[in-house]
XYZ file of C-alpha atoms in Angstrom:
149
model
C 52.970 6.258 10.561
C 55.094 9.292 11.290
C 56.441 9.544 8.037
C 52.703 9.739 6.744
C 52.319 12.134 9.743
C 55.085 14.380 8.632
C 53.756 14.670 5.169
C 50.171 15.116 6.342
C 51.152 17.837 8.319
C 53.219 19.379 5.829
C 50.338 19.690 2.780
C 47.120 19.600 4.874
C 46.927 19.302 8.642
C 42.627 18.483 8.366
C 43.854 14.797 6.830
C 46.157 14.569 10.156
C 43.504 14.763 12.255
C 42.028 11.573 10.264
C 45.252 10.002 10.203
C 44.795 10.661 14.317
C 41.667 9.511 14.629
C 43.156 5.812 13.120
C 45.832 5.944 15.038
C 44.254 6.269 18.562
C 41.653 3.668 17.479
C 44.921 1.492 17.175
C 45.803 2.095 20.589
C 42.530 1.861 21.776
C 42.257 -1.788 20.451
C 45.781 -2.636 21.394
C 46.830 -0.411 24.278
C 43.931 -0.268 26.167
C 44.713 -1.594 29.257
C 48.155 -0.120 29.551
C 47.105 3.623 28.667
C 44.641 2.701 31.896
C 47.232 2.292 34.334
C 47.436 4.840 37.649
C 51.167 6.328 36.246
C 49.539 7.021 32.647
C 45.998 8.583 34.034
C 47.898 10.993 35.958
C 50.051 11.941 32.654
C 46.854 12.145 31.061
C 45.482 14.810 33.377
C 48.270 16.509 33.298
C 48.357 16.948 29.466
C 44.628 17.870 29.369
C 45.806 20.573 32.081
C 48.195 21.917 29.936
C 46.220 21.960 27.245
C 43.555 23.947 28.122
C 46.059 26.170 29.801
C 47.230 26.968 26.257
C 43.705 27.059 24.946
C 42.890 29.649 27.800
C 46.486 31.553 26.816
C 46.055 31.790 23.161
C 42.374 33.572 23.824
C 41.555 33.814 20.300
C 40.927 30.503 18.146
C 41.117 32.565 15.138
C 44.647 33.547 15.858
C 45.833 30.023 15.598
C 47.398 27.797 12.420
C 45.433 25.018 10.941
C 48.336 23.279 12.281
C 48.126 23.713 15.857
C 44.584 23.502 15.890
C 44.838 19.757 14.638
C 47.083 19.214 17.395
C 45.056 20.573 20.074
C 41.807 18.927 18.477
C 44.064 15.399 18.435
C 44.945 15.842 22.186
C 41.491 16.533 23.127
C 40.345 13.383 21.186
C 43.208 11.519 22.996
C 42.367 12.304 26.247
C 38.183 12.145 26.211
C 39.139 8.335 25.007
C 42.114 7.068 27.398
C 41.495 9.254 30.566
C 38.703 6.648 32.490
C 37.146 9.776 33.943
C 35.874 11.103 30.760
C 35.581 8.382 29.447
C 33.512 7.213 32.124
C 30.913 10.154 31.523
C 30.814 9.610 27.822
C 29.933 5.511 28.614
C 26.450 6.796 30.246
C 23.480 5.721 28.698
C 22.595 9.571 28.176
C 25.872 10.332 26.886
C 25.308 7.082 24.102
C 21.785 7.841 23.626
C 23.192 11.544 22.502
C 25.857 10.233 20.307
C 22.962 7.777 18.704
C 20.832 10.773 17.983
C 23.320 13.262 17.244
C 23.545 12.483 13.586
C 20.319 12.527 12.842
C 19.867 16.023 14.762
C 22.565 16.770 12.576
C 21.011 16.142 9.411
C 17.540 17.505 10.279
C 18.791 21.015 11.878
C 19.631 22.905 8.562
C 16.048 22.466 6.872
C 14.363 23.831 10.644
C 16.825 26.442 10.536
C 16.147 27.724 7.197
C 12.468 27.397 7.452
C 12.526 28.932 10.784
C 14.484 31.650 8.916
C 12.815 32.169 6.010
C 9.575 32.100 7.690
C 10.321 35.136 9.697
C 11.969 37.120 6.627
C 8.325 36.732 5.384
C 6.441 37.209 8.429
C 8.599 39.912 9.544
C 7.332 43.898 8.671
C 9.019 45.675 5.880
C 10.887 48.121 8.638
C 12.283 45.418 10.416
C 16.107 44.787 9.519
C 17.801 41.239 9.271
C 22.081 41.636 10.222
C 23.589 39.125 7.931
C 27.376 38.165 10.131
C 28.943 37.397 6.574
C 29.119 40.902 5.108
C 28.147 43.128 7.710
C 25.169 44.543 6.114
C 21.778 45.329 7.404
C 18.429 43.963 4.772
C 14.864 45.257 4.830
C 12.776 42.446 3.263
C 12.703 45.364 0.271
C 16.226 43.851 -0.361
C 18.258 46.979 0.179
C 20.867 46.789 2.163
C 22.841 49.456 4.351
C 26.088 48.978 5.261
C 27.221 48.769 8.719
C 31.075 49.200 8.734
C-alpha cells in the first residue's frame, strides 16, 4: 500500500485520494474499535485542529499543489469517519436522509440550472448584460460582447 501510495502520488495525486478512500474503509472494517478509543479521539481532534489551522494559514486554495490538496482532502475524510463526534452528526437520520438524496439532487441540478439560465437569457431585455466568470466578458443577448479587463 505505500509503495502504490508513493507512485500514486508521484504521477497523479486525484487516484491517491481513491487509493485513500480504500484504505480508510480498511480500517474502518478492521480498526474500528481501536481508532475509537479515548487516547486516539483526542489525537484525532488534534489533527483536525491542525488542519484547519493550515487551511486557515494557506488563505488561498488556489495557491496550493494538487498534492497537498489530496492530503488535506484525505485527512478531512479520515477524521469525519473515526472522530465519534462527527461521526455522530453524520449517523442522524437527517444527515442519511441527505446523503440518500444527494445524488439524485446531484444529477437533476444541471438541467434546472441551465433552464433557469437560459430562460432568463431569453426573457431578459436586449440592454441587460450577462458577466460570464470564464472569460471576463460582458454579453447583450445581441451576442456582442465587451470586455471587462
Amino acid at each position: 500500500m505505500g509503495v502504490a501510495a508513493y507512485y500514486l502520488n508521484r504521477f497523479n495525486p486525484i487516484l491517491l485520494c481513491f487509493a485513500g478512500g480504500i484504505f480508510i474503509s480498511y480500517l474502518l472494517v478492521h480498526f474500528d474499535d481501536f481508532l475509537q478509543s479515548s487516547k486516539i479521539q483526542v489525537l484525532l481532534f488534534v489533527t483536525f485542529c491542525l488542519v484547519v489551522y493550515f487551511l486557515i494559514k494557506d488563505k488561498k486554495m488556489n495557491g496550493l499543489s494538487q498534492h497537498a490538496r489530496c492530503i488535506y482532502a484525505f485527512l478531512f475524510c479520515f477524521i469525519f469517519i473515526f472522530f465519534g463526534k462527527f461521526r455522530e452528526f453524520f449517523e442522524l437520520r437527517v444527515s442519511k436522509f441527505f446523503g440518500k438524496i444527494s445524488f439524485v439532487l446531484y444529477l437533476v441540478h444541471l438541467p434546472i440550472m441551465c433552464s433557469l439560465s437560459s430562460f432568463l437569457i431569453v426573457s431578459l431585455p436586449p440592454n441587460i448584460y450577462i458577466y460570464s466568470f470564464n472569460n471576463r466578458f460582458l454579453f447583450n443577448r445581441s451576442g456582442s460582447a465587451v470586455c471587462c479587463h
